[in-house]
Amino acid sequence: MAETFELKDLEERLILVGVGEQNGDDVNESLDELKELVETTGANVCGRIVQNLETINPGTYVGTGKIAEIAQLIEETNATGIVCDDELSPAQLRNLDDALNVKIMDRTLVILDIFASRATTSEGKIQVELAQLKYRASRLSGLGISMSRLGGGIGTRGPGEKKLEMDRRLIRDRISQLNKELKTIQKHRDVTRAQREKNNMPVIAIVGYTNAGKSTLLNHLTNAEVLEEDKLFATLDPTTRILELEGNQQVLLTDTVGFIRKLPHNLIEAFKSTLEEAKYADYIFHVVDSSNPQMDSQMEIVYQTLDELEVKDKTVITLFNKQDKRTDDEPLHDFRADKILQISAAKNEGLDKVKDIISELLRENKIYVERVISYSDAGIIQLVRKQGELISEEYVPEGIAIKAYVPMEVYGKLPD
Ligand SMILES: Nc1nc2c(ncn2[C@@H]2O[C@H](COP(=O)(O)OP(=O)(O)OP(=O)(O)O)[C@@H](O)[C@H]2O)c(=O)[nH]1
Ligand SMILES: [Mg+2]
């Protein structure tokens, strides 16, 4: 597998810092994930420090005593920087930089860095660069010194390995230029959406935590050939494919960017139109990695993110994926789902059931009819085929005998 970044002469050795509010498990789970994120960028983790505090210190993130402890660990491990598990305010960034004299980073910066390395389409690239520049614009004074300490690495690379702008005025110009470009692209997306609506094709959005198996599901259902990788945020750009079901029915499946805890606000803003694919969908398929010990909190985060995107009142089907990898057989629940199903997308297990569920959903708003259509009215059968589900057709002397599920509009057009 190709390395995401060429590190050249630069090796980042980083200490992770987390503040545990209430119970220590959460912060350690979150730091485990942060470690994975940091390693995805190509940097190394050389230590971890947790502070058990109810709330984050507004001035320095951790308390003063902890700063001394971090300084000592930096010396012992020869670390080049630290990564805090929450987004740092401009003041926290500056103060930590003053106190520690190493590169100061946070979870947001790391996630933005990964997104920058993953972006492939022009829309994705613009969205990421916008999020990066907005993050940067409000933190220039602290960040300027901190980033220049190593002259590269996390936080300095934009999409396509381009160096990110540092000058305040140029950042402003670039942001407004990118916003303009994004608007043009999004107009195009609106047109595509409107066309889909006109076609009357139902849309299913595949959502879920990063690495849950969303792209694998899309690929195995439709031969889409979307990159599936055991990596965080393998997919950034939404991919939509048609799935053909029995009875000539068609449905659109859209795979999008995965969710993660503490998804940076700037990123949600910048990726709003991508993330909103779920909002315009008729149904939500929630893919869960049920072999992951953090499954419950991951599901919780997916629902929080959907709430934040105002995706509501949709039918949710939860697919508990990676059954083949599970080590226990605890029963699985999801109280927010209308239906649940256990599958192994990679092994093609349970995918027929997924298709059955889709067929059922598509029938929900349709009426079952058995009619004989005279040969002179045969044109209507095209419409039945396109918007409904034609189960059978048989040529009889009086015309064509059909059995079908049709939507209300088509029902009204059928001859008696
Ligand atoms: N064992 C097992 N592995 C699976 C299964 N489904 C997916 N995977 C693996 O899980 C990893 C992530 O799969 P993806 O389909 O890329 O996950 P994703 O949800 O699209 O992830 P992002 O695009 O990063 O958000 C890949 O290595 C897949 O091969 C499964 O049913 N069983
Ligand atoms: Mg994916």
Short mmCIF file of C-alpha atoms and ligand atoms in Angstrom, two decimals:
data_model
loop_
_atom_site.label_atom_id
_atom_site.label_comp_id
_atom_site.label_asym_id
_atom_site.label_seq_id
_atom_site.Cartn_x
_atom_site.Cartn_y
_atom_site.Cartn_z
CA MET A 1 0.00 0.00 0.00
CA ALA A 2 1.36 3.43 -0.90
CA GLU A 3 2.36 5.68 1.97
CA THR A 4 0.06 8.63 2.35
CA PHE A 5 2.80 11.15 2.86
CA GLU A 6 6.42 11.26 1.96
CA LEU A 7 8.04 12.15 5.20
CA LYS A 8 11.38 13.01 3.64
CA ASP A 9 13.76 14.22 6.33
CA LEU A 10 11.08 14.87 8.85
CA GLU A 11 10.09 12.45 11.55
CA GLU A 12 7.39 13.55 13.92
CA ARG A 13 7.43 11.92 17.34
CA LEU A 14 4.33 12.88 19.22
CA ILE A 15 2.87 12.65 22.70
CA LEU A 16 -0.91 12.31 22.99
CA VAL A 17 -2.66 14.35 25.66
CA GLY A 18 -6.22 13.80 26.80
CA VAL A 19 -8.45 15.24 29.47
CA GLY A 20 -10.79 12.71 31.05
CA GLU A 21 -14.10 14.05 32.04
CA GLN A 22 -15.60 11.72 34.65
CA ASN A 23 -14.64 8.18 33.78
CA GLY A 24 -11.24 7.24 32.46
CA ASP A 25 -12.45 4.71 29.90
CA ASP A 26 -13.81 7.31 27.53
CA VAL A 27 -10.59 9.26 27.38
CA ASN A 28 -8.51 6.16 26.78
CA GLU A 29 -10.85 4.93 24.03
CA SER A 30 -10.63 8.32 22.45
CA LEU A 31 -6.84 8.37 22.75
CA ASP A 32 -6.58 4.91 21.18
CA GLU A 33 -8.43 6.32 18.22
CA LEU A 34 -6.26 9.45 18.21
CA LYS A 35 -3.21 7.19 18.06
CA GLU A 36 -4.62 5.52 14.98
CA LEU A 37 -5.36 8.89 13.44
CA VAL A 38 -1.85 10.18 14.13
CA GLU A 39 -0.26 7.05 12.69
CA THR A 40 -2.43 7.38 9.59
CA THR A 41 -0.65 10.68 8.88
CA GLY A 42 2.70 8.91 9.00
CA ALA A 43 3.79 10.34 12.35
CA ASN A 44 4.85 8.28 15.37
CA VAL A 45 3.37 8.22 18.83
CA CYS A 46 5.90 8.06 21.66
CA GLY A 47 3.81 8.62 24.75
CA ARG A 48 0.46 9.41 26.29
CA ILE A 49 -0.63 11.59 29.17
CA VAL A 50 -4.12 11.67 30.66
CA GLN A 51 -5.42 14.23 33.06
CA ASN A 52 -8.42 13.35 35.13
CA LEU A 53 -10.29 16.60 35.18
CA GLU A 54 -14.00 17.33 35.01
CA THR A 55 -13.49 20.15 32.60
CA ILE A 56 -10.84 21.28 30.21
CA ASN A 57 -8.64 24.14 31.43
CA PRO A 58 -9.65 27.18 29.33
CA GLY A 59 -6.15 28.66 29.36
CA THR A 60 -3.85 25.69 28.90
CA TYR A 61 -6.10 22.65 28.16
CA VAL A 62 -4.47 20.67 31.03
CA GLY A 63 -3.67 21.99 34.50
CA THR A 64 -0.32 23.62 35.33
CA GLY A 65 1.02 20.56 37.13
CA LYS A 66 0.37 18.43 34.08
CA ILE A 67 2.28 20.82 31.86
CA ALA A 68 5.41 20.09 33.87
CA GLU A 69 4.76 16.38 33.49
CA ILE A 70 4.35 16.74 29.73
CA ALA A 71 7.58 18.77 29.53
CA GLN A 72 9.42 16.00 31.32
CA LEU A 73 8.05 13.31 29.03
CA ILE A 74 9.00 15.38 26.00
CA GLU A 75 12.55 15.46 27.29
CA GLU A 76 12.64 11.75 28.09
CA THR A 77 11.22 10.63 24.76
CA ASN A 78 12.73 13.30 22.57
CA ALA A 79 9.26 14.16 21.29
CA THR A 80 8.87 16.77 18.58
CA GLY A 81 5.35 17.74 19.53
CA ILE A 82 2.12 17.00 21.34
CA VAL A 83 -1.40 16.30 20.10
CA CYS A 84 -4.30 17.25 22.36
CA ASP A 85 -7.44 15.18 21.98
CA ASP A 86 -9.81 18.17 21.79
CA GLU A 87 -9.79 21.20 19.55
CA LEU A 88 -7.58 23.85 21.14
CA SER A 89 -8.62 27.48 21.32
CA PRO A 90 -6.18 30.03 19.92
CA ALA A 91 -5.23 31.00 23.50
CA GLN A 92 -4.62 27.40 24.62
CA LEU A 93 -2.47 26.84 21.58
CA ARG A 94 -0.36 29.92 22.27
CA ASN A 95 0.03 29.20 25.97
CA LEU A 96 1.03 25.58 25.45
CA ASP A 97 3.47 26.65 22.78
CA ASP A 98 5.05 29.16 25.17
CA ALA A 99 5.28 26.60 27.95
CA LEU A 100 6.55 23.60 26.01
CA ASN A 101 8.51 24.88 23.00
CA VAL A 102 7.48 22.00 20.76
CA LYS A 103 4.93 21.74 17.99
CA ILE A 104 1.43 21.89 19.48
CA MET A 105 -1.38 20.13 17.65
CA ASP A 106 -4.89 18.94 18.27
CA ARG A 107 -7.23 16.22 17.04
CA THR A 108 -8.84 18.59 14.54
CA LEU A 109 -5.53 19.37 12.85
CA VAL A 110 -4.78 15.65 12.52
CA ILE A 111 -8.20 14.82 11.03
CA LEU A 112 -7.89 17.73 8.60
CA ASP A 113 -4.46 16.44 7.58
CA ILE A 114 -5.85 12.99 6.81
CA PHE A 115 -8.73 14.45 4.86
CA ALA A 116 -6.25 16.53 2.83
CA SER A 117 -4.29 13.40 1.92
CA ARG A 118 -7.46 11.55 0.92
CA ALA A 119 -9.22 14.17 -1.17
CA THR A 120 -9.28 13.27 -4.85
CA THR A 121 -12.10 15.13 -6.55
CA SER A 122 -11.99 18.88 -7.01
CA GLU A 123 -14.94 19.28 -4.68
CA GLY A 124 -13.29 17.21 -1.97
CA LYS A 125 -10.06 19.16 -2.31
CA ILE A 126 -11.78 22.52 -2.06
CA GLN A 127 -13.82 21.43 0.94
CA VAL A 128 -10.76 20.24 2.82
CA GLU A 129 -8.62 23.25 2.01
CA LEU A 130 -11.43 25.54 3.14
CA ALA A 131 -11.71 23.73 6.44
CA GLN A 132 -7.94 23.83 6.91
CA LEU A 133 -7.67 27.53 6.13
CA LYS A 134 -10.54 28.45 8.43
CA TYR A 135 -8.94 26.50 11.25
CA ARG A 136 -5.67 28.21 10.53
CA ALA A 137 -7.04 31.75 10.10
CA SER A 138 -8.21 31.97 13.70
CA ARG A 139 -4.99 30.58 15.14
CA LEU A 140 -2.29 32.24 13.12
CA SER A 141 -0.28 33.76 15.92
CA GLY A 142 0.13 30.58 17.94
CA LEU A 143 0.19 28.27 14.98
CA GLY A 144 2.76 30.30 13.06
CA ILE A 145 5.50 29.67 15.57
CA SER A 146 4.39 26.16 16.37
CA MET A 147 4.26 25.01 12.75
CA SER A 148 7.56 26.61 11.87
CA ARG A 149 9.33 24.56 14.52
CA LEU A 150 9.56 21.59 12.22
CA GLY A 151 8.91 23.29 8.94
CA GLY A 152 6.58 20.55 7.77
CA GLY A 153 4.46 17.60 8.80
CA ILE A 154 0.91 17.56 10.16
CA GLY A 155 -0.92 20.82 9.69
CA THR A 156 1.26 22.25 6.93
CA ARG A 157 0.03 20.20 3.97
CA GLY A 158 -3.06 20.94 1.97
CA PRO A 159 -4.74 18.67 -0.56
CA GLY A 160 -2.31 17.34 -3.16
CA GLU A 161 0.69 17.93 -0.90
CA LYS A 162 0.38 21.63 -1.56
CA LYS A 163 1.84 23.81 1.16
CA LEU A 164 -0.89 25.68 3.01
CA GLU A 165 -0.97 29.46 2.92
CA MET A 166 0.37 31.18 6.05
CA ASP A 167 -0.19 34.85 5.29
CA ARG A 168 -3.36 36.24 6.88
CA ARG A 169 -4.39 38.40 3.95
CA LEU A 170 -3.69 35.70 1.37
CA ILE A 171 -5.66 33.19 3.45
CA ARG A 172 -8.66 35.50 3.32
CA ASP A 173 -8.41 35.86 -0.47
CA ARG A 174 -8.01 32.13 -0.93
CA ILE A 175 -11.03 31.37 1.27
CA SER A 176 -13.28 33.61 -0.77
CA GLN A 177 -11.97 32.17 -4.02
CA LEU A 178 -12.55 28.59 -2.79
CA ASN A 179 -16.04 29.48 -1.61
CA LYS A 180 -16.88 30.72 -5.09
CA GLU A 181 -15.57 27.56 -6.73
CA LEU A 182 -17.48 25.42 -4.29
CA LYS A 183 -20.74 27.22 -5.03
CA THR A 184 -20.42 26.44 -8.73
CA ILE A 185 -19.77 22.77 -8.04
CA GLN A 186 -22.65 22.55 -5.61
CA LYS A 187 -25.06 24.05 -8.10
CA HIS A 188 -24.20 21.11 -10.30
CA ARG A 189 -24.90 18.73 -7.43
CA ASP A 190 -28.32 20.34 -6.87
CA VAL A 191 -29.13 19.77 -10.54
CA THR A 192 -28.14 16.12 -10.25
CA ARG A 193 -30.34 15.75 -7.19
CA ALA A 194 -33.28 17.40 -8.95
CA GLN A 195 -32.83 15.03 -11.89
CA ARG A 196 -32.85 12.07 -9.58
CA GLU A 197 -36.09 13.27 -8.06
CA LYS A 198 -37.60 13.63 -11.49
CA ASN A 199 -36.58 10.10 -12.28
CA ASN A 200 -38.41 9.06 -9.17
CA MET A 201 -35.66 6.75 -8.16
CA PRO A 202 -35.53 6.10 -4.43
CA VAL A 203 -32.24 6.91 -2.73
CA ILE A 204 -30.55 5.03 0.09
CA ALA A 205 -27.67 6.71 1.93
CA ILE A 206 -25.09 4.40 3.47
CA VAL A 207 -23.79 6.05 6.64
CA GLY A 208 -21.66 4.88 9.53
CA TYR A 209 -18.49 5.24 11.51
CA THR A 210 -15.26 5.33 9.56
CA ASN A 211 -13.94 1.86 8.67
CA ALA A 212 -17.31 0.18 9.35
CA GLY A 213 -17.49 -1.32 5.85
CA LYS A 214 -19.73 1.12 3.96
CA SER A 215 -17.73 1.04 0.72
CA THR A 216 -17.40 -2.72 0.95
CA LEU A 217 -21.18 -2.98 1.17
CA LEU A 218 -21.69 -0.72 -1.85
CA ASN A 219 -19.05 -2.61 -3.84
CA HIS A 220 -20.46 -6.02 -3.06
CA LEU A 221 -24.02 -4.96 -3.82
CA THR A 222 -23.29 -3.09 -7.03
CA ASN A 223 -19.73 -3.78 -8.23
CA ALA A 224 -18.96 -0.13 -7.67
CA GLU A 225 -15.20 -0.44 -7.22
CA VAL A 226 -14.98 2.19 -4.52
CA LEU A 227 -11.70 2.09 -2.62
CA GLU A 228 -12.13 -0.06 0.47
CA GLU A 229 -9.24 -0.08 2.86
CA ASP A 230 -8.47 -0.87 6.43
CA LYS A 231 -7.78 2.79 7.01
CA LEU A 232 -9.60 5.68 8.56
CA PHE A 233 -11.43 7.87 6.06
CA ALA A 234 -10.71 5.82 2.95
CA THR A 235 -13.72 7.42 1.28
CA LEU A 236 -14.28 11.16 1.13
CA ASP A 237 -16.32 11.75 -1.96
CA PRO A 238 -19.82 10.43 -2.26
CA THR A 239 -20.29 7.68 -4.81
CA THR A 240 -23.72 6.79 -6.08
CA ARG A 241 -24.56 3.58 -7.89
CA ILE A 242 -27.72 2.01 -9.19
CA LEU A 243 -28.76 -1.25 -7.62
CA GLU A 244 -31.02 -3.44 -9.73
CA LEU A 245 -33.43 -5.58 -7.82
CA GLU A 246 -35.80 -8.31 -8.83
CA GLY A 247 -38.92 -7.09 -10.60
CA ASN A 248 -36.85 -4.60 -12.51
CA GLN A 249 -36.75 -2.17 -9.63
CA GLN A 250 -33.95 0.27 -9.29
CA VAL A 251 -32.65 2.15 -6.34
CA LEU A 252 -29.72 4.53 -5.87
CA LEU A 253 -27.15 3.72 -3.21
CA THR A 254 -24.84 6.47 -2.00
CA ASP A 255 -21.68 5.82 -0.01
CA THR A 256 -20.16 8.79 1.76
CA VAL A 257 -17.54 9.99 4.19
CA GLY A 258 -17.44 8.16 7.51
CA PHE A 259 -18.11 9.73 10.87
CA ILE A 260 -15.78 9.89 13.83
CA ARG A 261 -15.99 11.25 17.37
CA LYS A 262 -15.20 14.96 17.64
CA LEU A 263 -15.51 15.49 13.90
CA PRO A 264 -14.17 19.03 13.49
CA HIS A 265 -16.86 21.65 13.20
CA ASN A 266 -15.10 23.35 10.25
CA LEU A 267 -15.04 20.06 8.46
CA ILE A 268 -18.74 19.47 8.97
CA GLU A 269 -19.38 22.96 7.65
CA ALA A 270 -17.13 22.47 4.64
CA PHE A 271 -18.45 18.98 3.93
CA LYS A 272 -22.04 19.89 4.56
CA SER A 273 -23.20 19.22 1.03
CA THR A 274 -21.39 15.86 0.94
CA LEU A 275 -22.69 14.89 4.35
CA GLU A 276 -26.15 16.08 3.42
CA GLU A 277 -26.48 13.23 0.96
CA ALA A 278 -28.13 11.53 3.92
CA LYS A 279 -30.63 14.34 4.27
CA TYR A 280 -31.92 13.94 0.74
CA ALA A 281 -32.09 10.19 0.91
CA ASP A 282 -35.32 8.29 1.34
CA TYR A 283 -33.77 5.67 3.59
CA ILE A 284 -30.68 5.41 5.78
CA PHE A 285 -28.59 2.27 5.96
CA HIS A 286 -26.40 2.47 9.03
CA VAL A 287 -23.37 0.20 8.75
CA VAL A 288 -21.81 -0.79 12.08
CA ASP A 289 -18.54 -2.65 12.68
CA SER A 290 -19.94 -5.10 15.20
CA SER A 291 -16.52 -6.64 15.80
CA ASN A 292 -15.26 -3.35 17.22
CA PRO A 293 -15.27 -3.21 21.03
CA GLN A 294 -16.24 0.46 20.75
CA MET A 295 -19.31 -0.32 18.67
CA ASP A 296 -21.80 1.24 21.09
CA SER A 297 -20.08 4.58 21.33
CA GLN A 298 -19.50 4.60 17.60
CA MET A 299 -23.20 4.12 16.95
CA GLU A 300 -24.00 6.88 19.39
CA ILE A 301 -21.66 9.21 17.51
CA VAL A 302 -23.25 8.36 14.17
CA TYR A 303 -26.67 9.30 15.53
CA GLN A 304 -25.36 12.49 17.09
CA THR A 305 -23.84 13.48 13.75
CA LEU A 306 -27.07 12.67 11.90
CA ASP A 307 -28.96 14.84 14.41
CA GLU A 308 -26.49 17.63 13.86
CA LEU A 309 -27.07 17.38 10.12
CA GLU A 310 -30.81 17.46 10.80
CA VAL A 311 -31.36 14.10 9.23
CA LYS A 312 -34.58 13.01 10.87
CA ASP A 313 -37.80 11.13 10.33
CA LYS A 314 -36.13 8.67 8.00
CA THR A 315 -36.42 4.94 8.03
CA VAL A 316 -33.15 3.61 9.44
CA ILE A 317 -31.94 0.09 8.79
CA THR A 318 -28.92 -0.89 10.85
CA LEU A 319 -26.57 -3.44 9.34
CA PHE A 320 -24.35 -5.05 11.95
CA ASN A 321 -21.39 -5.80 9.70
CA LYS A 322 -18.26 -7.95 10.13
CA GLN A 323 -20.13 -10.81 11.80
CA ASP A 324 -17.29 -13.10 10.69
CA LYS A 325 -14.89 -11.17 12.93
CA ARG A 326 -17.01 -11.13 16.08
CA THR A 327 -15.67 -12.98 19.07
CA ASP A 328 -18.83 -13.01 21.21
CA ASP A 329 -22.45 -13.71 20.46
CA GLU A 330 -24.06 -11.04 22.60
CA PRO A 331 -27.42 -10.03 21.14
CA LEU A 332 -27.27 -6.83 19.11
CA HIS A 333 -29.71 -3.94 19.53
CA ASP A 334 -30.29 -0.57 18.01
CA PHE A 335 -33.23 1.28 19.43
CA ARG A 336 -33.10 3.96 16.78
CA ALA A 337 -33.37 1.56 13.89
CA ASP A 338 -36.58 0.41 12.26
CA LYS A 339 -34.94 -2.86 11.43
CA ILE A 340 -31.62 -4.57 12.11
CA LEU A 341 -29.73 -7.19 10.20
CA GLN A 342 -26.45 -9.04 10.74
CA ILE A 343 -24.16 -9.24 7.74
CA SER A 344 -20.57 -9.72 6.59
CA ALA A 345 -20.27 -7.48 3.58
CA ALA A 346 -16.76 -8.65 2.73
CA LYS A 347 -17.89 -12.29 2.73
CA ASN A 348 -21.13 -11.61 0.86
CA GLU A 349 -23.08 -12.92 3.83
CA GLY A 350 -26.54 -11.53 4.40
CA LEU A 351 -26.54 -9.39 1.27
CA ASP A 352 -29.57 -11.17 -0.19
CA LYS A 353 -31.42 -10.24 2.97
CA VAL A 354 -30.29 -6.65 2.49
CA LYS A 355 -31.80 -6.72 -0.99
CA ASP A 356 -35.02 -8.23 0.38
CA ILE A 357 -35.26 -5.40 2.89
CA ILE A 358 -34.79 -2.86 0.12
CA SER A 359 -37.55 -4.50 -1.94
CA GLU A 360 -39.83 -4.41 1.08
CA LEU A 361 -39.09 -0.76 1.68
CA LEU A 362 -39.82 0.08 -1.91
CA ARG A 363 -43.15 -1.68 -1.68
CA GLU A 364 -44.19 0.18 1.41
CA ASN A 365 -45.82 3.06 -0.42
CA LYS A 366 -47.12 0.99 -3.26
CA ILE A 367 -50.35 -0.77 -4.00
CA TYR A 368 -50.54 -4.35 -5.19
CA VAL A 369 -52.56 -4.79 -8.39
CA GLU A 370 -53.58 -7.62 -10.67
CA ARG A 371 -54.97 -6.35 -13.95
CA VAL A 372 -55.40 -7.29 -17.55
CA ILE A 373 -54.20 -4.40 -19.68
CA SER A 374 -55.62 -4.32 -23.18
CA TYR A 375 -53.06 -4.29 -25.96
CA SER A 376 -54.07 -0.75 -26.90
CA ASP A 377 -53.15 0.45 -23.36
CA ALA A 378 -49.92 -1.56 -23.25
CA GLY A 379 -47.85 1.64 -23.02
CA ILE A 380 -48.74 1.97 -19.36
CA ILE A 381 -46.72 -1.16 -18.62
CA GLN A 382 -43.57 0.83 -19.30
CA LEU A 383 -44.58 3.20 -16.51
CA VAL A 384 -45.31 0.31 -14.16
CA ARG A 385 -41.90 -1.07 -14.91
CA LYS A 386 -40.16 2.21 -14.33
CA GLN A 387 -41.87 3.42 -11.19
CA GLY A 388 -43.25 0.25 -9.72
CA GLU A 389 -42.34 -3.38 -9.46
CA LEU A 390 -43.63 -5.62 -12.19
CA ILE A 391 -43.84 -9.10 -10.70
CA SER A 392 -45.23 -10.92 -13.71
CA GLU A 393 -46.74 -10.32 -17.12
CA GLU A 394 -48.55 -12.85 -19.21
CA TYR A 395 -50.01 -12.57 -22.67
CA VAL A 396 -53.67 -13.59 -22.70
CA PRO A 397 -56.33 -13.14 -25.41
CA GLU A 398 -57.75 -9.95 -23.78
CA GLY A 399 -54.37 -8.29 -23.37
CA ILE A 400 -51.47 -8.49 -20.91
CA ALA A 401 -52.20 -9.83 -17.45
CA ILE A 402 -49.92 -8.16 -14.93
CA LYS A 403 -49.19 -8.48 -11.24
CA ALA A 404 -47.37 -5.49 -9.84
CA TYR A 405 -46.74 -3.06 -6.99
CA VAL A 406 -47.34 0.48 -8.21
CA PRO A 407 -47.12 3.91 -6.62
CA MET A 408 -50.34 5.90 -6.16
CA GLU A 409 -49.74 8.11 -9.23
CA VAL A 410 -49.41 5.10 -11.49
CA TYR A 411 -52.35 3.35 -9.84
CA GLY A 412 -54.57 6.27 -10.84
CA LYS A 413 -53.50 5.91 -14.48
CA LEU A 414 -54.22 2.21 -14.82
CA PRO A 415 -57.28 1.31 -16.87
CA ASP A 416 -60.06 -0.38 -14.85
N1 LIG B 1 -13.71 -9.19 8.43
C1 LIG B 1 -14.45 -8.33 7.75
N2 LIG B 1 -13.90 -7.21 7.28
C2 LIG B 1 -14.68 -6.34 6.60
C3 LIG B 1 -16.07 -6.60 6.36
N3 LIG B 1 -16.57 -5.57 5.68
C4 LIG B 1 -15.55 -4.69 5.49
N4 LIG B 1 -14.41 -5.16 6.02
C5 LIG B 1 -13.07 -4.52 6.02
O1 LIG B 1 -13.10 -3.34 6.79
C6 LIG B 1 -12.22 -2.37 6.25
C7 LIG B 1 -12.95 -1.06 6.01
O2 LIG B 1 -13.90 -1.22 4.98
P1 LIG B 1 -14.42 0.00 4.09
O3 LIG B 1 -15.52 -0.54 3.24
O4 LIG B 1 -13.30 0.71 3.45
O5 LIG B 1 -15.03 0.91 5.26
P2 LIG B 1 -15.76 2.33 5.13
O6 LIG B 1 -16.90 2.30 6.10
O7 LIG B 1 -16.09 2.63 3.71
O8 LIG B 1 -14.62 3.28 5.70
P3 LIG B 1 -14.30 4.83 5.38
O9 LIG B 1 -14.45 5.07 3.92
O10 LIG B 1 -12.90 4.94 5.86
O11 LIG B 1 -15.25 5.63 6.22
C8 LIG B 1 -11.66 -2.97 4.97
O12 LIG B 1 -10.40 -3.52 5.25
C9 LIG B 1 -12.66 -4.07 4.63
O13 LIG B 1 -12.10 -5.12 3.89
C10 LIG B 1 -16.62 -7.84 6.85
O14 LIG B 1 -17.78 -8.18 6.68
N5 LIG B 1 -15.77 -8.66 7.54
MG MG B 2 -15.43 4.06 2.50
#
